[in-house]
PDB file of C-alpha atoms in Angstrom:
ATOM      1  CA  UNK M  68       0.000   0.000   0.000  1.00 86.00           C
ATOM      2  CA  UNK M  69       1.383   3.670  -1.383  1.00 93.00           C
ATOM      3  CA  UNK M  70       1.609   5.727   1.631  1.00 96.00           C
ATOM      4  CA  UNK M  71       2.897   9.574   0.802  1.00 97.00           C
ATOM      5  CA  UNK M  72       3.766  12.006   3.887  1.00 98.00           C
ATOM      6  CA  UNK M  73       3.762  15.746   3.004  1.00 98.00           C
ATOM      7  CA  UNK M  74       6.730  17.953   4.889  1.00 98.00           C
ATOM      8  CA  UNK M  75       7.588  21.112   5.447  1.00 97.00           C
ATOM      9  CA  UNK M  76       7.170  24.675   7.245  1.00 97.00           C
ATOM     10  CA  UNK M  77       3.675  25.709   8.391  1.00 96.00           C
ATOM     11  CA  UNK M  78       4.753  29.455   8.538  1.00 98.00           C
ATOM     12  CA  UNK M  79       5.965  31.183   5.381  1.00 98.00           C
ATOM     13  CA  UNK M  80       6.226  35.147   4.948  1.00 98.00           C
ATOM     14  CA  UNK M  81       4.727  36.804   2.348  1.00 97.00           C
ATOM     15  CA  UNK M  82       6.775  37.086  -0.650  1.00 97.00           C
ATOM     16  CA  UNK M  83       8.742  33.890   0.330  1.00 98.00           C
ATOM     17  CA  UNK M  84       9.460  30.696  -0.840  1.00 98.00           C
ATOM     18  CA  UNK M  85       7.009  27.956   0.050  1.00 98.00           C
ATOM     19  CA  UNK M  86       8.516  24.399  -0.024  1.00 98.00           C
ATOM     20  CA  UNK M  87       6.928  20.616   0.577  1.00 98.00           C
ATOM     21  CA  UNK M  88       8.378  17.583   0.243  1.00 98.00           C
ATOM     22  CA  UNK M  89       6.071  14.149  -0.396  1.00 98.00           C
ATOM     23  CA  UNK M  90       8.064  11.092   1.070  1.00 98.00           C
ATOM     24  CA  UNK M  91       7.148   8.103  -0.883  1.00 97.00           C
ATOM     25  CA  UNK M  92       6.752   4.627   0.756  1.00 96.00           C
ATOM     26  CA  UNK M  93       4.968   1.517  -0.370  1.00 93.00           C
ATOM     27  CA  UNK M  94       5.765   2.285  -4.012  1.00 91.00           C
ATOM     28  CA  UNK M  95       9.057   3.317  -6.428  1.00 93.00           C
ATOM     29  CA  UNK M  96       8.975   7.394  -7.037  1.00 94.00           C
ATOM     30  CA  UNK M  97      10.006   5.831 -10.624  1.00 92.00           C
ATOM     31  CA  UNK M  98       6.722   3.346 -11.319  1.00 91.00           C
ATOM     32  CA  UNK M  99       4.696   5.000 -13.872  1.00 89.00           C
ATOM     33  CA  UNK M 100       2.399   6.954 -12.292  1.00 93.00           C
ATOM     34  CA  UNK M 101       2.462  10.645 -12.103  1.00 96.00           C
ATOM     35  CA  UNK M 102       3.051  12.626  -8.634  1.00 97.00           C
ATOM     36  CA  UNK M 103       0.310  15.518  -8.063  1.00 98.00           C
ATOM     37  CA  UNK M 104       0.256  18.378  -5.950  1.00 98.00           C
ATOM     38  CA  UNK M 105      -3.086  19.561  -4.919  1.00 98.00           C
ATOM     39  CA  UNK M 106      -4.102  22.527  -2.752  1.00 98.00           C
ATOM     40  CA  UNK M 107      -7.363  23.198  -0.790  1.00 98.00           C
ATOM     41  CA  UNK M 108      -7.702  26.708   0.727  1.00 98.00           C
ATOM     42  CA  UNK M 109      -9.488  26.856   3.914  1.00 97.00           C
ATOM     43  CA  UNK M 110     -13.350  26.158   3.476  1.00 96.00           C
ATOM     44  CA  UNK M 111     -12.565  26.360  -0.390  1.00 98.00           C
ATOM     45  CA  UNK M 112     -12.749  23.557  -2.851  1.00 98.00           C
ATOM     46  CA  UNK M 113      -9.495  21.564  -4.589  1.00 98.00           C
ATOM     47  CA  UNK M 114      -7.153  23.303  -6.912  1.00 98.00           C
ATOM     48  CA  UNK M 115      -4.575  21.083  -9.007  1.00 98.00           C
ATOM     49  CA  UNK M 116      -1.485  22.420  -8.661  1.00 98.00           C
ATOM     50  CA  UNK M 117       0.644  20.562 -11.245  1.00 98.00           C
ATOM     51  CA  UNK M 118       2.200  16.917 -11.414  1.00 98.00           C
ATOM     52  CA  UNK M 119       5.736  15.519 -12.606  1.00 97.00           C
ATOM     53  CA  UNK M 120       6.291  11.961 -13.599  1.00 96.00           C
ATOM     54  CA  UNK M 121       9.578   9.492 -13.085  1.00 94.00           C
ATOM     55  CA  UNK M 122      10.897  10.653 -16.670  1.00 94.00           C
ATOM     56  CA  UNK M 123      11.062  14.495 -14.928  1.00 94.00           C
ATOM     57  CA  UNK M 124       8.112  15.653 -17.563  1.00 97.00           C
ATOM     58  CA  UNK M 125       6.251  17.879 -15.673  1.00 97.00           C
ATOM     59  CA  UNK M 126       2.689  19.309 -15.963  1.00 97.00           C
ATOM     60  CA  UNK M 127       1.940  22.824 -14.309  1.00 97.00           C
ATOM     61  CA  UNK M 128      -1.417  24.822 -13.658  1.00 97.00           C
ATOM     62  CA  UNK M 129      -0.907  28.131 -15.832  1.00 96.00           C
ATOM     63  CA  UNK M 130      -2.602  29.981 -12.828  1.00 96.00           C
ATOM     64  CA  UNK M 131       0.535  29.174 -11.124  1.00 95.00           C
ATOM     65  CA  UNK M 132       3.094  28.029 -13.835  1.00 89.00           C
ATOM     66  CA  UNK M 133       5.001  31.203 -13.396  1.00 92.00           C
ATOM     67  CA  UNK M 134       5.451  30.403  -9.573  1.00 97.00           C
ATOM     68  CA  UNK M 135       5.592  26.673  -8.968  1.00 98.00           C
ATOM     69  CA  UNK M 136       8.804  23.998  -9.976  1.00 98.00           C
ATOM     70  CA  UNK M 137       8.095  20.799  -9.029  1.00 98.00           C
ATOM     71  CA  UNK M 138      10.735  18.178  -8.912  1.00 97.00           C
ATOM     72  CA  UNK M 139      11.737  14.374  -7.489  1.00 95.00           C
ATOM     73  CA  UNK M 140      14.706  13.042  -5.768  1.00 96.00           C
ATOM     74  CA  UNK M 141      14.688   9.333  -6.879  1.00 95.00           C
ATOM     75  CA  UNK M 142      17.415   8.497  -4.690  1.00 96.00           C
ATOM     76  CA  UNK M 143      15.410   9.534  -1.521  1.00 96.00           C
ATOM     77  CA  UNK M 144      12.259   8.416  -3.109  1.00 97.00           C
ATOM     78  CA  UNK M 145      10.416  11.845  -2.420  1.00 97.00           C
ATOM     79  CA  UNK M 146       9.280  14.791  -4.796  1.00 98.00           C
ATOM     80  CA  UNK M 147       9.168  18.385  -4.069  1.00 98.00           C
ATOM     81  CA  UNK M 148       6.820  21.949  -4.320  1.00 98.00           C
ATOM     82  CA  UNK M 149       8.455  25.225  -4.402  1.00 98.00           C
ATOM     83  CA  UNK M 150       6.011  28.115  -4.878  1.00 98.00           C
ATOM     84  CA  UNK M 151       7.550  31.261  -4.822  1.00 97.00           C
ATOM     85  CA  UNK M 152       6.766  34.946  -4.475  1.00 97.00           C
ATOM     86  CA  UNK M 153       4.023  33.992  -2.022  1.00 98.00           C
ATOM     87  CA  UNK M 154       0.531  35.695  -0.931  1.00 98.00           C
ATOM     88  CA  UNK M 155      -2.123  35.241   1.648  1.00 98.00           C
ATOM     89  CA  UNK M 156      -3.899  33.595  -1.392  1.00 98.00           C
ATOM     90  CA  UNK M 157      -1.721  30.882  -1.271  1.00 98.00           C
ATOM     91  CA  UNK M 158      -2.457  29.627   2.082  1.00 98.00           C
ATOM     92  CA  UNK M 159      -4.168  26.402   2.299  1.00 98.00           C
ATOM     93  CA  UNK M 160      -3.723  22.439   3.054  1.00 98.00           C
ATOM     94  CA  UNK M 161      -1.658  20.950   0.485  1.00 98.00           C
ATOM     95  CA  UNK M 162      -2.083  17.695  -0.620  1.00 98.00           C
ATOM     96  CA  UNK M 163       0.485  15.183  -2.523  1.00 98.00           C
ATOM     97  CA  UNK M 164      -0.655  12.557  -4.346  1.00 97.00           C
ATOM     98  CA  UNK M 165       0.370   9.641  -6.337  1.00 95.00           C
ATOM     99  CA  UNK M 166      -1.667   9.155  -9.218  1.00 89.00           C
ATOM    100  CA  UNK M 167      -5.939  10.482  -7.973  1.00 88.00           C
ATOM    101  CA  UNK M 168      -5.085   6.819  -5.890  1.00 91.00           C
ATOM    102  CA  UNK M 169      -2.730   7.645  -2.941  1.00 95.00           C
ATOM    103  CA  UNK M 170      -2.992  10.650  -1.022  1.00 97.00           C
ATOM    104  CA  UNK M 171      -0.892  12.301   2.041  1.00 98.00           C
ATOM    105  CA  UNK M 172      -2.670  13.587   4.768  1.00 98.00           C
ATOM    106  CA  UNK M 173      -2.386  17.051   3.754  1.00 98.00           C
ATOM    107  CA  UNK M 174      -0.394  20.073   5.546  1.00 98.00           C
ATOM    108  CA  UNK M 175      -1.949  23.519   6.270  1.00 98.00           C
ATOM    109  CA  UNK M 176       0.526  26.044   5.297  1.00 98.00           C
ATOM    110  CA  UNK M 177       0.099  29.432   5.976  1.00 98.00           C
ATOM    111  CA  UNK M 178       1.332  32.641   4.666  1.00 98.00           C
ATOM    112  CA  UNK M 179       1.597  35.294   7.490  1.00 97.00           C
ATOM    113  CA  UNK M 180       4.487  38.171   8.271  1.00 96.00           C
TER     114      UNK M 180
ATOM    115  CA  UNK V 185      -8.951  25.281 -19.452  1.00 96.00           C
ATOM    116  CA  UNK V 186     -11.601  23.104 -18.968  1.00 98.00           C
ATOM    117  CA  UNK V 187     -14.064  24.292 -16.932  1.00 98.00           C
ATOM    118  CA  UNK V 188     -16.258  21.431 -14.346  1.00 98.00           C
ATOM    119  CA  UNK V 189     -19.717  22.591 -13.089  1.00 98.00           C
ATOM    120  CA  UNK V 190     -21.275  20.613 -10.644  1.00 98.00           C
ATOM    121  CA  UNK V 191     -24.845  20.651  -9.396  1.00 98.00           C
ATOM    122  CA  UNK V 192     -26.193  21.050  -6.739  1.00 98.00           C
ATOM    123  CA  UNK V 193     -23.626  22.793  -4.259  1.00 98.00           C
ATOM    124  CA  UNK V 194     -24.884  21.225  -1.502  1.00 98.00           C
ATOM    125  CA  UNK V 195     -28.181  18.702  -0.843  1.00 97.00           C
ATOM    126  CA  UNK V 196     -29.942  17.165   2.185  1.00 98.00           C
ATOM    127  CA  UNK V 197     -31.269  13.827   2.213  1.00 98.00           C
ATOM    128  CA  UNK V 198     -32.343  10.989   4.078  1.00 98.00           C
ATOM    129  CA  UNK V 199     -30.760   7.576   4.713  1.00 98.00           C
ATOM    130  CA  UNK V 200     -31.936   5.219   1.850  1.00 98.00           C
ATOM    131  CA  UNK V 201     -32.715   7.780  -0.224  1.00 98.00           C
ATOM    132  CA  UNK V 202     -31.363   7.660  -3.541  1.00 98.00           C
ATOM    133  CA  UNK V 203     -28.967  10.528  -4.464  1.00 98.00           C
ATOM    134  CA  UNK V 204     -27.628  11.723  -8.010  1.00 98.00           C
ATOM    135  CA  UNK V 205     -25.114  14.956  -8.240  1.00 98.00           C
ATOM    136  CA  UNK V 206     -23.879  16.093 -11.552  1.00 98.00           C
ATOM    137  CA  UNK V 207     -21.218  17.105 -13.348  1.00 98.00           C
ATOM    138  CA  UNK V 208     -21.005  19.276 -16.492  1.00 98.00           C
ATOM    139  CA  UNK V 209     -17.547  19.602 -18.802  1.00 98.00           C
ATOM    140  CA  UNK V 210     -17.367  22.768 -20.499  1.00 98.00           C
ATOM    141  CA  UNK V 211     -15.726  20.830 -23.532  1.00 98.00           C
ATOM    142  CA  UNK V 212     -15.815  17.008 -24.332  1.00 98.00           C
ATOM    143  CA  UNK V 213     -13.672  14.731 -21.942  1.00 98.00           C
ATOM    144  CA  UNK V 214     -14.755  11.483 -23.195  1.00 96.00           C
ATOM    145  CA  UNK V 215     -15.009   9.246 -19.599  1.00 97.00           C
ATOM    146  CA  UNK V 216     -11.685  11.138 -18.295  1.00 98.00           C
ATOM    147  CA  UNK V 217     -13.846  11.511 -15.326  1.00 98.00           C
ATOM    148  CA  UNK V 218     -13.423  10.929 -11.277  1.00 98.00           C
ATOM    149  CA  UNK V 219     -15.219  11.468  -8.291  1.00 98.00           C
ATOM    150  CA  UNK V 220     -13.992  11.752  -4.891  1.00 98.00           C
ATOM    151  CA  UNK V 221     -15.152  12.388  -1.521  1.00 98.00           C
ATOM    152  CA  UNK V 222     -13.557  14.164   0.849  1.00 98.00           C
ATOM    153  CA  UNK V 223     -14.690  14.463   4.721  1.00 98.00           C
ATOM    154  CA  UNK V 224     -13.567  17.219   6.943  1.00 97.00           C
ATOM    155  CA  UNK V 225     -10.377  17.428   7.845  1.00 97.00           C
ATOM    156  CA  UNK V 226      -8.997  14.249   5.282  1.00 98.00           C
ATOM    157  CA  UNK V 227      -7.650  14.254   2.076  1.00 98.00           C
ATOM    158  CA  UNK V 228      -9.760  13.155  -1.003  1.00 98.00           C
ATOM    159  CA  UNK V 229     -10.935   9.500  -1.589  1.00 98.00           C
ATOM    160  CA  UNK V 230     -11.232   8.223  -4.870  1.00 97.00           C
ATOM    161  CA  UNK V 231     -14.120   6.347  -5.482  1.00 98.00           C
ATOM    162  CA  UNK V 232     -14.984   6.228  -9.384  1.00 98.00           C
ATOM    163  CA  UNK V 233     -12.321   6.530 -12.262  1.00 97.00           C
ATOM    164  CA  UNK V 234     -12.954   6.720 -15.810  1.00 97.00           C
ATOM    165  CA  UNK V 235     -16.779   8.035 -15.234  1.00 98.00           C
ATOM    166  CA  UNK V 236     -17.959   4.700 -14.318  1.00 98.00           C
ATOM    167  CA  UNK V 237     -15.009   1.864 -12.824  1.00 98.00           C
ATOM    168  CA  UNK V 238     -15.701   1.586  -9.321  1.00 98.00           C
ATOM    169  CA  UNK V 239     -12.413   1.729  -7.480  1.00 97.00           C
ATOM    170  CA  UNK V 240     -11.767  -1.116  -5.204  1.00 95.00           C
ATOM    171  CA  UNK V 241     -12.985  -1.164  -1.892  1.00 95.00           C
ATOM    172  CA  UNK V 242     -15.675   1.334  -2.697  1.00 97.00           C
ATOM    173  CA  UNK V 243     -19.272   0.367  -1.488  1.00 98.00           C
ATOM    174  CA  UNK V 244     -21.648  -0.788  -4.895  1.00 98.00           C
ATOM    175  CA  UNK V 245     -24.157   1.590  -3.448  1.00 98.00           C
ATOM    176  CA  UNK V 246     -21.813   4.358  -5.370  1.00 98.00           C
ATOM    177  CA  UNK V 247     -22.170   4.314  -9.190  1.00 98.00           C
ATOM    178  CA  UNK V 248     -20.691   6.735 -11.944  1.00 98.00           C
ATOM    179  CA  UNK V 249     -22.187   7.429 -15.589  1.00 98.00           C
ATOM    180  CA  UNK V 250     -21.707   9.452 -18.060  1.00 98.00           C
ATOM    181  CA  UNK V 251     -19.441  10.348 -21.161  1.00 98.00           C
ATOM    182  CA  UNK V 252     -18.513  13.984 -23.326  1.00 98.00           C
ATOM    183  CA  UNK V 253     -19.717  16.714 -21.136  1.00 98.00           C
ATOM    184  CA  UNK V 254     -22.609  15.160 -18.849  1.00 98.00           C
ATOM    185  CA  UNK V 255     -21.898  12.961 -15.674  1.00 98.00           C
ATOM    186  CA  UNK V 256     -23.368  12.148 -12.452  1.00 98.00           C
ATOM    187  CA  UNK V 257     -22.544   9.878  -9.522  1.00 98.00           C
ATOM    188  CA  UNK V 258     -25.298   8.193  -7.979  1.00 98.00           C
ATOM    189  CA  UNK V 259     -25.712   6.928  -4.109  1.00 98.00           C
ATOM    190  CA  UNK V 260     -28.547   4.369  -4.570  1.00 98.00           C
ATOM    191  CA  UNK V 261     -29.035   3.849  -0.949  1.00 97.00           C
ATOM    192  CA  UNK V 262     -27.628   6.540   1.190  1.00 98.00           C
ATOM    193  CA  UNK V 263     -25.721   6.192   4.193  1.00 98.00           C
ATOM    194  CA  UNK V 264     -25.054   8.253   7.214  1.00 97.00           C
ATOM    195  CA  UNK V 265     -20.998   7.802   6.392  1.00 98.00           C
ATOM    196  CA  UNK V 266     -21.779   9.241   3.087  1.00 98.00           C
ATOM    197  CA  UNK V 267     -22.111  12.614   4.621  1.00 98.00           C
ATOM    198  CA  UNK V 268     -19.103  14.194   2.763  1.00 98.00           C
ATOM    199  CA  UNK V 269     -17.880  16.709  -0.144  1.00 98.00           C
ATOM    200  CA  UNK V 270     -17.950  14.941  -3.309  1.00 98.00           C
ATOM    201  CA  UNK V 271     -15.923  16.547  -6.451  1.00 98.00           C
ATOM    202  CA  UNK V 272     -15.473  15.104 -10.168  1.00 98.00           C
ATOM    203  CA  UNK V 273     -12.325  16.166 -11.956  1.00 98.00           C
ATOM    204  CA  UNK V 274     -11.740  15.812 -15.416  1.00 98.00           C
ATOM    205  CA  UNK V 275      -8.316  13.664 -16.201  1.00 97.00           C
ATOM    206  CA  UNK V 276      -8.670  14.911 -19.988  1.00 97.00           C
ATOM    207  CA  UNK V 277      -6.011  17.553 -20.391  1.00 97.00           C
ATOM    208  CA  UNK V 278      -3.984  19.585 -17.859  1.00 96.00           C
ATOM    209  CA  UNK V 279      -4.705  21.575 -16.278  1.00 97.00           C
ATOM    210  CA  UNK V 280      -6.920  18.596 -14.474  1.00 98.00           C
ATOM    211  CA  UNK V 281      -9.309  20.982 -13.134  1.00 98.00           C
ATOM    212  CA  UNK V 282     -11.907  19.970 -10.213  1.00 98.00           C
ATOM    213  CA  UNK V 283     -15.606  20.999  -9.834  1.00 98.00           C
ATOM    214  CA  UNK V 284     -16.450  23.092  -7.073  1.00 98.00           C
ATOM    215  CA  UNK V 285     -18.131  20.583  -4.847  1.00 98.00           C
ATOM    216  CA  UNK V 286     -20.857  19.337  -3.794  1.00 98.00           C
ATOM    217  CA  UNK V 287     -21.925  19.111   0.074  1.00 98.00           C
ATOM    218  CA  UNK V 288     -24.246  16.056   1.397  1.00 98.00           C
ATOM    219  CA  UNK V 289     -25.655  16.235   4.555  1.00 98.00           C
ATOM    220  CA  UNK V 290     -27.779  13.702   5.955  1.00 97.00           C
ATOM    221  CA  UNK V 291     -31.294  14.581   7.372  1.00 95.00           C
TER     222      UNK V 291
END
């Protein structure tokens, strides 16, 4: 059974650099599935955030594409968000998933000075 | 992008009562279609891929239909553990926008 743990700081200051990792257990970060990140603000529905697959072809939302680099470390089995130049907007849970199959629990991260 | 509409935003029923929510595609998706719930405080379930393929694990009472633009998921006997979000998203093209939810609560 997939199990994916997000990580990372609740806290980040506006115009900062938000960053997750998604630890992968239970599976290979290189089957061939593709890695999402989601993001739910607070009482708001999901927004897809963009997804990368083993080959490093990624997939971005244009609402974000300017901001957002995702990337995977197959050596520590885990892939990675980065969001930068961060608003209030942006807080919310975020969610990494492996295929629509496996999710993490989610993390709230919140953008505050 | 491709756009998801679903309807209603939020319902009330009663156990055993049958219950049907929608989802409209502003552009063809063939069956690139899933539905997931999602109770407070969890991440997402999947329950139907592909419009219709029940994912494993998932009660039979939950069914999926639909192709193109039009799709609904249907409880046929509802449960007081179905009280939940439910959301399609369309797997069709990136970006793999979501619908804006629907809320069930049970009477």
């Amino acid at each position: 059974q997939v199990q994916l743990q997000e990580s990372g700081p609740g806290l980040v200051k506006p115009s900062g650099t938000l960053s997750l990792t998604c630890a992968v257990s239970g599976d290979s970060i290189s089957s061939s599935i593709w890695w999402n990140w989601v993001r739910q603000p607070p009482g708001k529905g999901l927004e897809w955030i963009g997804q990368i697959y083993h080959s490093g072809s990624t997939n971005y939302n244009p609402s974000l594409k300017s901001r957002v680099t995702i990337s995977l470390d197959k050596s520590k089995n885990q892939f990675s968000l980065k969001l930068n130049s961060v608003t209030a907007a942006d807080t919310a849970v975020y969610y990494c998933a492996g295929g629509g199959v496996s999710w993490g629990q989610g993390t709230l991260v919140t953008v505050s000075s | 992008d491709i756009q998801m509409t679903q309807s209603p935003s939020s319902l009330s029923a009663s156990v055993g009562d049958r219950v049907t929510i929608t989802c409209r595609a502003s552009q063809s998706i063939s069956n690139f279609l899933n539905w997931y719930q999602q109770k407070p405080g969890k991440a997402p379930k999947l329950l139907i891929s592909a419009a219709s393929g029940l994912r494993s694990g998932v009660p039979s009472r939950f069914s999926g239909s639909g192709s193109g633009t039009d799709f609904t998921l249907t409880i046929s006997s509802l449960q007081p553990e179905d009280s939940a979000t439910y959301y399609c998203q369309q797997s069709y093209s990136s970006p793999y926008t979501f619908g804006q939810g629907t809320k069930l609560e049970i009477k």
